[in-house]
Amino acid sequence: MENVPILKIENYERPEILELLLKRVNGLKNKYRQNIAIIGPQSLGKTSLVFNLLRHCNDNKLIPIYICLKPKSFEVFAKNFIGILLHQFLMSKHAKMEDNLDFLLNESKPKIPRTVRAITQINKLIKESAPKDEIFSLVLELPQFLYDETKKPILLIFDEFQNLENFELKAPYLELSNKIMVQKNTMYIMVSSATHQAYNILNKKLSLLFGNFEIINMQPFNARTAREFIGKKLGTVKISAELKNFLIYLTGGYPFYLYIITEQIKYLCHDGNTDAVTENIVITALGETLHKNHAILNQYFNNKYHGLLNTNHNNLYPSILLALASGIKKPSQIGKHINRKTAEINRHINKLIQWDVTTKKGVFNCINDPLLAHWLKLVLCPRQFSFNMDINNASSEFESGIKKLMLKFSLESKKKLSVRLKELFEKFENDIVELDKKRFMLTHFDEIVIKDSNGLSTVNARRLKKVWFCAIEEGFIDEARIGTYLEHAKRKDCVRKILIVLDGIDPTARLKALEAKVWIWDQNTVNDLFSLFEKPRVIE
């Protein structure tokens, strides 16, 4: 069996996902095809992951083709597809290359005449302004022609595949699904940053193939990986665990943001001839990357924000986003805040959800990107509503805002998690929330008590004669440990049993917990709740 070599992969380069992709590519080479969809927000490194995969696919046993579908005309798409396909074929032949379509056609014609004839027909149809759907169908047949003539499987990657909808084709995904079903020697990797739209396409427009797509849902770095990433980027420059955790909290663990900010921190340390990161250095780095007009992240978020201004609707999006960033998360409250009807607010929020800007969790709405929320609150809002034109004063206000955020994070981080949960539960006001795809009420409790016994820390929240029994486990949970928890949870007045797991749980222990109707909260679930009430995330 011939396998794609797996080279050494750095911890922060998504090794578990890359190894899975390499395994699937090896399967393709051995006549087993598994199509994949990689879905996740912008700035998580999806395209970098794909190019890392392509660097490993250079053993001349298959032909990899990467097509970027970011906004372009249909004609450009068709010609790019043709050019990249021919270029990749000739690369496998080690031919002397020129980045010119006529050259690629002439070099390829003796070797793959049927494929070149199909391309010639496509070019003719383009010149004649033939129907796009006819051209699209022929373009998607090219991988099969290439396989038939080379007997090499094709790895076809569509980056931002949801943009096929922009070509004004009648049924692009129906045509695509038809080709996927018959092209058994072409493996499709579909990549998308538009998570809401991508899942909608997979569930509805590619529904017949949905079971044939393995879904990789990319997330920001977890705390451990983010800390490793920061340490690797800073090298010999020392940084405290608290400052690392603050950067993870601020950025939400997004690799792109961490990269930009740590690069600036490293530059400031080098410029100041110091090998230790201080709070002031972090604050300065955030000003240089997030606040100044020319700052990379400031420009990045400005582009996102102003993209929402270029809509044809009665534009309430900026006002809604600023309200959400300031902690006003319920549509009824937002409506009162900006003097609009709740129904109108809900219509705009639904659009923001479709654009992957916000998420609805019961009656609450949240901005998906935590650093965008901080930028709206600390950068955009002061600029829009301040009467002071002094640039230095604006910088000072930004630094003051970051210091307050640091202090709040530091104070909360020093508290026991049981104390933080008690304070969180005290804020519940009978609102409906959705967590882990479950809808339930955040009960307004009469009494909340913290108890510690036999090494088990619990928060008991009572409403009338009914109790939430919430236990916190900071270590790994095995069968014995879950047995201890279940013994404690045997009480007739318990209406909700919650187990907070911060360091993992044994599969058998998890099954026992689920059989006992225990709701298991991991760190992400806990942090979703903290975010709803404007409290810093738990970084463990």
XYZ file of C-alpha atoms in Angstrom:
540
model
C 0.000 0.000 0.000
C 1.398 3.356 -1.050
C 0.790 6.069 1.556
C 1.144 9.828 1.679
C 4.029 10.502 4.094
C 3.021 12.219 7.339
C 5.708 14.718 8.228
C 6.311 16.228 11.648
C 3.528 18.673 12.430
C 3.734 21.464 15.000
C 1.123 21.232 17.777
C -0.514 24.514 16.796
C -1.036 23.507 13.171
C -4.160 21.377 13.728
C -2.289 18.044 13.610
C -5.395 15.965 14.375
C -7.273 17.456 11.398
C -4.299 17.245 9.036
C -3.723 13.603 9.938
C -7.390 12.849 9.248
C -7.163 14.560 5.842
C -3.980 12.641 5.000
C -5.700 9.415 5.989
C -8.567 10.226 3.619
C -6.129 11.064 0.808
C -4.381 7.721 1.359
C -7.793 6.079 1.107
C -8.427 7.821 -2.228
C -5.180 6.443 -3.591
C -6.302 2.999 -2.555
C -9.731 3.232 -4.247
C -11.655 4.424 -1.188
C -13.182 7.891 -1.464
C -14.532 9.997 1.387
C -15.624 13.541 0.548
C -15.065 16.184 3.239
C -16.552 19.560 4.184
C -14.392 21.846 6.342
C -16.579 24.511 7.915
C -15.773 27.251 10.415
C -15.604 31.043 10.865
C -12.977 33.251 9.221
C -9.518 33.576 10.768
C -9.263 29.963 11.954
C -6.683 28.836 9.369
C -8.824 26.655 7.089
C -7.038 27.723 3.905
C -3.644 27.358 5.613
C -4.662 23.836 6.609
C -5.607 23.017 3.019
C -2.279 24.290 1.659
C -0.481 22.309 4.356
C -2.320 19.247 3.041
C -1.349 20.092 -0.551
C 2.327 20.277 0.451
C 2.055 16.641 1.474
C 0.354 15.590 -1.793
C 3.455 15.742 -3.987
C 4.269 12.070 -4.558
C 2.905 11.910 -8.150
C 0.216 9.371 -7.204
C -2.728 11.751 -7.532
C -3.515 15.171 -8.999
C -4.527 17.852 -6.464
C -6.577 20.803 -7.745
C -7.336 23.829 -5.537
C -10.026 26.267 -6.712
C -10.674 29.470 -4.760
C -14.260 30.634 -5.219
C -13.926 34.023 -3.570
C -15.917 36.641 -5.538
C -15.098 36.533 -9.243
C -16.969 36.315 -12.535
C -18.136 32.972 -13.880
C -15.803 33.292 -16.893
C -12.811 33.825 -14.608
C -13.859 30.797 -12.551
C -14.098 28.581 -15.648
C -10.716 29.697 -17.026
C -9.053 29.350 -13.614
C -10.418 25.841 -13.253
C -9.025 24.898 -16.681
C -5.643 26.521 -16.110
C -5.112 25.066 -12.639
C -6.169 21.580 -13.766
C -3.676 21.601 -16.663
C -0.931 23.146 -14.539
C -1.315 20.480 -11.868
C -1.332 17.701 -14.462
C 1.870 18.960 -16.056
C 3.465 19.455 -12.636
C 3.006 15.720 -12.110
C 4.966 15.194 -15.348
C 7.787 17.466 -14.132
C 7.428 19.564 -17.269
C 9.065 22.967 -17.628
C 6.210 25.259 -16.754
C 4.879 28.560 -18.048
C 1.907 30.298 -16.455
C 0.143 30.681 -19.796
C -2.998 28.864 -20.963
C -1.849 28.396 -24.583
C 1.397 26.857 -23.345
C -0.469 24.550 -20.970
C -2.838 23.409 -23.739
C -0.022 22.756 -26.222
C 2.032 20.800 -23.668
C -0.977 18.772 -22.518
C -2.516 17.936 -25.922
C -0.274 14.940 -26.796
C -0.640 13.473 -23.311
C -4.362 14.010 -22.526
C -6.024 14.702 -25.903
C -9.601 13.952 -24.739
C -9.330 16.384 -21.824
C -7.860 19.072 -24.089
C -10.685 18.568 -26.619
C -13.212 19.107 -23.816
C -11.367 22.270 -22.769
C -11.335 23.525 -26.359
C -15.113 23.019 -26.472
C -15.525 24.945 -23.201
C -13.427 27.851 -24.504
C -15.532 27.907 -27.672
C -18.750 28.057 -25.624
C -17.339 30.888 -23.511
C -16.508 32.917 -26.613
C -19.990 32.277 -28.007
C -21.577 33.393 -24.692
C -23.312 30.044 -24.372
C -25.544 29.387 -21.333
C -23.523 29.311 -18.130
C -25.175 26.097 -16.955
C -23.941 24.234 -20.049
C -20.397 25.505 -19.522
C -20.519 24.735 -15.775
C -21.550 21.145 -16.437
C -18.670 20.640 -18.877
C -16.156 22.226 -16.485
C -17.189 19.809 -13.732
C -16.664 16.867 -16.110
C -12.971 17.706 -16.597
C -11.735 15.813 -13.497
C -13.342 12.610 -14.839
C -11.749 13.115 -18.280
C -8.377 13.672 -16.593
C -8.709 10.533 -14.476
C -9.742 8.421 -17.473
C -6.581 9.458 -19.345
C -4.090 9.421 -16.454
C -5.577 6.808 -14.108
C -4.578 9.127 -11.276
C -7.273 10.015 -8.713
C -8.164 13.691 -8.425
C -8.253 15.691 -5.192
C -10.565 18.639 -5.952
C -10.795 21.420 -3.360
C -13.407 24.181 -3.563
C -12.531 26.973 -1.113
C -15.582 29.084 -0.094
C -17.835 26.729 -2.052
C -20.989 28.655 -1.083
C -19.960 31.315 -3.629
C -21.111 29.024 -6.439
C -24.470 30.676 -5.796
C -23.051 33.981 -7.058
C -22.669 32.711 -10.647
C -26.415 32.979 -11.401
C -26.678 29.323 -12.353
C -30.057 27.553 -12.280
C -29.090 24.717 -9.918
C -25.308 24.656 -9.294
C -25.482 22.246 -6.346
C -27.752 19.809 -8.147
C -25.258 19.744 -11.023
C -22.384 19.397 -8.569
C -24.099 16.552 -6.691
C -24.701 14.686 -9.956
C -21.008 14.873 -10.794
C -19.921 13.873 -7.280
C -22.099 10.738 -7.435
C -20.566 9.457 -10.683
C -16.967 10.642 -10.268
C -15.872 7.900 -7.877
C -12.184 8.675 -8.366
C -12.467 12.361 -7.488
C -12.394 13.303 -3.823
C -14.092 16.617 -3.035
C -12.999 18.836 -0.162
C -15.476 21.683 0.297
C -14.309 24.586 2.471
C -16.465 27.432 3.795
C -16.238 30.346 6.239
C -19.981 31.014 5.880
C -21.066 28.419 8.424
C -24.812 29.117 8.379
C -24.973 29.143 4.568
C -22.677 26.123 4.215
C -24.761 23.932 6.528
C -27.903 25.075 4.727
C -26.400 23.985 1.394
C -25.300 20.620 2.783
C -28.639 19.972 4.487
C -30.879 21.063 1.618
C -29.129 21.490 -1.721
C -26.641 18.618 -1.329
C -28.985 16.609 0.901
C -28.688 13.415 -1.171
C -24.922 13.519 -0.574
C -24.955 14.796 3.000
C -24.191 11.337 4.369
C -21.284 11.106 1.946
C -19.605 14.224 3.359
C -17.511 13.959 6.466
C -17.983 17.277 8.287
C -15.004 18.891 9.993
C -16.273 21.741 12.143
C -13.227 23.914 12.795
C -13.160 25.837 16.057
C -10.782 28.396 17.599
C -7.817 27.023 19.529
C -8.637 25.526 22.897
C -6.816 27.067 25.872
C -3.983 24.543 25.895
C -3.230 24.872 22.188
C -3.535 28.667 22.346
C -0.996 28.805 25.201
C 1.394 26.633 23.189
C 0.889 28.868 20.167
C 1.641 32.052 22.151
C 4.730 30.460 23.703
C 6.002 29.267 20.325
C 5.470 32.677 18.727
C 7.207 34.588 21.536
C 10.154 32.199 21.673
C 12.577 33.254 24.404
C 10.384 36.169 25.485
C 8.768 35.330 28.831
C 5.068 35.905 29.460
C 3.035 35.105 32.582
C 0.240 32.533 32.559
C -2.236 35.277 33.492
C -1.315 37.455 30.503
C -1.477 34.424 28.201
C -4.927 33.600 29.505
C -6.049 37.201 29.072
C -5.000 37.157 25.406
C -6.889 33.876 24.917
C -9.982 35.385 26.540
C -9.732 38.587 24.493
C -9.240 36.850 21.136
C -11.424 33.816 21.776
C -8.466 31.653 20.703
C -8.630 32.726 17.043
C -5.211 31.882 15.513
C -5.123 34.945 13.217
C -5.703 37.383 16.072
C -3.200 35.657 18.347
C -0.619 35.728 15.558
C -0.995 39.468 14.882
C -0.959 40.459 18.565
C 1.953 38.215 19.596
C 4.009 39.450 16.633
C 3.495 43.004 17.884
C 4.355 41.999 21.467
C 7.560 40.357 20.275
C 8.493 43.461 18.280
C 7.883 45.744 21.279
C 9.991 43.513 23.537
C 12.823 43.513 21.014
C 12.545 47.265 20.515
C 12.545 47.849 24.283
C 15.409 45.412 24.821
C 13.448 43.286 27.277
C 12.805 39.560 27.451
C 9.676 39.761 29.619
C 6.144 40.790 28.651
C 4.452 43.274 30.980
C 0.859 44.481 31.159
C 1.937 47.784 29.591
C 3.532 45.955 26.659
C 0.311 43.996 26.071
C -1.756 47.197 26.256
C 0.583 48.960 23.815
C 0.496 45.967 21.451
C -3.306 45.990 21.475
C -3.300 49.715 20.707
C -0.941 49.144 17.764
C -2.960 46.261 16.324
C -6.552 47.026 17.333
C -6.954 50.780 17.882
C -4.742 52.900 15.607
C -6.183 53.824 12.222
C -3.535 51.877 10.316
C -3.693 48.867 12.669
C -4.219 45.521 10.928
C -7.040 44.285 13.150
C -8.688 47.713 13.233
C -8.808 47.755 9.430
C -9.993 44.135 9.373
C -12.934 44.871 11.662
C -13.696 48.174 9.937
C -14.088 46.285 6.658
C -16.432 43.792 8.307
C -18.470 46.515 9.949
C -18.793 48.715 6.875
C -19.794 45.666 4.843
C -22.975 45.663 6.911
C -23.601 49.302 6.004
C -23.724 48.474 2.286
C -27.103 46.741 2.416
C -30.381 47.821 0.856
C -32.348 47.396 4.063
C -33.394 50.004 6.567
C -30.033 49.673 8.230
C -30.258 48.868 11.919
C -27.344 46.433 11.917
C -24.740 48.835 13.367
C -27.067 49.914 16.173
C -27.930 46.294 16.986
C -24.268 45.235 17.014
C -23.287 48.116 19.297
C -26.145 47.195 21.635
C -25.044 43.554 21.714
C -21.422 44.567 22.336
C -22.527 46.692 25.288
C -24.336 43.735 26.886
C -27.924 44.273 25.680
C -28.720 40.805 24.328
C -32.513 40.417 24.197
C -34.450 41.727 21.152
C -37.043 43.437 23.353
C -34.298 45.277 25.258
C -32.508 46.235 22.024
C -35.802 47.576 20.645
C -36.277 49.820 23.681
C -32.631 50.904 23.521
C -32.825 52.119 19.903
C -36.569 52.928 19.870
C -37.667 50.241 17.381
C -40.259 47.462 17.484
C -39.111 44.018 18.590
C -40.372 42.418 15.356
C -38.119 44.732 13.321
C -35.154 43.935 15.562
C -35.788 40.213 15.131
C -35.832 40.530 11.321
C -32.403 42.203 11.383
C -31.024 39.732 13.905
C -32.097 36.833 11.681
C -30.023 38.352 8.872
C -27.018 38.747 11.186
C -27.374 35.068 12.088
C -27.442 34.100 8.395
C -24.268 36.149 7.866
C -22.543 34.351 10.778
C -22.135 37.585 12.722
C -24.359 36.599 15.654
C -25.883 33.490 17.228
C -29.254 33.136 18.927
C -29.325 31.236 22.219
C -32.956 31.212 23.342
C -33.964 34.816 24.051
C -30.320 35.899 24.050
C -28.218 36.975 21.054
C -24.426 37.025 21.008
C -21.722 38.298 18.672
C -19.844 35.198 17.505
C -16.386 36.781 17.381
C -15.307 37.945 20.877
C -12.576 40.265 19.610
C -15.056 41.921 17.240
C -17.326 42.543 20.253
C -14.426 44.132 22.179
C -13.500 46.256 19.134
C -17.067 47.513 18.788
C -17.166 48.474 22.463
C -13.646 49.861 22.941
C -12.815 51.304 19.503
C -15.822 51.964 17.290
C -18.340 53.112 19.890
C -16.050 55.802 21.422
C -15.138 57.090 17.950
C -18.762 57.370 16.867
C -20.150 58.976 19.983
C -17.276 61.020 21.394
C -17.244 64.825 20.888
C -13.527 64.980 21.689
C -11.361 65.158 18.543
C -8.099 64.679 20.486
C -6.376 61.532 19.151
C -4.238 61.208 22.268
C -7.339 61.258 24.443
C -8.893 58.494 22.323
C -5.782 56.348 22.778
C -5.846 57.013 26.499
C -9.513 56.003 26.686
C -8.758 52.783 24.796
C -5.876 51.929 27.139
C -8.125 52.641 30.123
C -10.764 50.290 28.700
C -8.197 47.494 28.210
C -6.901 47.985 31.777
C -10.427 47.659 33.163
C -10.927 44.519 31.090
C -7.633 43.106 32.385
C -8.569 43.871 35.981
C -12.012 42.293 35.627
C -10.504 39.185 34.044
C -7.819 38.952 36.742
C -10.292 39.294 39.614
C -12.687 36.716 38.144
C -9.863 34.280 37.345
C -8.718 34.265 40.955
C -12.146 33.143 42.205
C -13.036 29.487 42.619
C -15.272 28.242 39.821
C -17.959 27.358 42.369
C -18.051 31.007 43.502
C -18.232 32.214 39.911
C -21.105 29.812 39.172
C -22.996 30.948 42.276
C -22.662 34.578 41.145
C -23.796 33.539 37.657
C -26.841 31.637 38.922
C -27.824 34.700 40.970
C -28.365 36.584 37.715
C -30.933 34.145 36.297
C -34.374 35.714 35.723
C -36.472 32.872 34.247
C -35.240 33.538 30.687
C -35.258 30.782 28.065
C -31.803 29.833 26.815
C -30.466 27.250 24.365
C -27.242 25.405 25.182
C -25.936 22.175 23.635
C -29.081 22.158 21.446
C -31.297 22.050 24.562
C -33.822 24.730 25.439
C -34.498 25.333 29.116
C -35.315 28.054 31.618
C -32.666 29.880 33.655
C -34.655 29.642 36.868
C -34.692 32.592 39.257
C -33.523 30.825 42.430
C -34.529 31.520 46.028
C -31.294 30.221 47.500
C -27.870 29.188 46.166
C -25.408 27.316 48.391
C -21.847 26.094 47.769
C -20.895 22.792 49.387
C -17.601 20.887 49.465
C -17.500 17.274 50.621
C -15.344 14.246 49.790
C -13.401 16.329 47.304
C -16.567 17.188 45.375
C -17.468 20.870 44.997
C -21.155 21.509 44.328
C -23.483 24.430 43.771
C -27.023 23.737 44.999
C -29.586 26.177 43.607
C -33.125 25.964 45.056
C -36.415 27.322 43.749
C -39.310 26.526 46.093
C -38.849 22.782 46.738
C -36.880 22.000 43.581
C -33.076 21.963 43.286
C -30.402 22.206 40.607
C -27.484 20.001 41.681
C -24.317 21.206 39.931
C -20.968 19.517 40.597
C -17.567 20.749 39.406
C -14.831 18.305 38.441
C -11.486 19.876 37.517
C -9.704 16.529 37.025
C -10.333 13.694 34.569
C -13.459 11.692 35.434
C -13.274 7.899 35.469
C -15.935 5.314 36.380
C -15.175 5.499 40.088
C -15.457 9.271 40.133
C -18.757 9.298 38.262
C -20.072 6.812 40.805
C -19.255 9.256 43.608
C -21.104 12.031 41.805
C -24.178 9.883 41.140
C -24.357 8.927 44.824
C -24.388 12.611 45.790
C -27.035 13.337 43.132
C -29.550 10.813 44.530
C -32.080 13.252 45.922
C -35.804 13.417 45.302
C -35.877 17.209 45.081
C -33.315 17.337 42.231
C -34.874 18.484 38.944
C -31.621 19.109 37.097
C -28.337 17.263 37.548
C -25.347 19.043 36.009
C -21.746 17.838 35.913
C -19.101 20.356 34.852
C -16.151 18.548 33.268
C -12.988 20.608 32.718
C -10.421 17.894 31.952
C -12.313 15.198 30.101
C -14.416 12.165 30.979
C -14.028 8.453 30.331
C -16.501 7.190 27.651
C -17.979 4.613 30.028
C -18.342 7.244 32.746
C -20.058 9.551 30.253
C -22.500 6.806 29.288
C -23.359 6.168 32.962
C -23.915 9.884 33.497
C -26.206 10.154 30.470
C -28.184 7.080 31.570
C -28.741 8.850 34.903
C -29.999 11.916 32.992
C -26.999 14.005 33.988
C -26.293 17.002 31.784
C -22.539 17.232 31.138
C -21.167 20.733 30.657
C -17.680 21.152 29.237
C -15.680 24.368 29.344
C -17.335 25.668 26.162
C -20.833 25.254 27.604
C -19.863 27.024 30.832
C -18.255 29.835 28.839
C -21.365 30.253 26.692
C -23.311 30.966 29.869
C -20.703 33.357 31.234
C -20.691 35.243 27.921
C -24.475 35.691 28.019
C -24.077 37.627 31.256
C -20.966 39.613 30.248
C -18.647 37.638 32.503
C -15.088 36.606 31.504
C -14.649 33.104 30.174
C -13.037 30.298 32.148
C -9.542 29.629 30.784
C -8.224 26.325 32.150
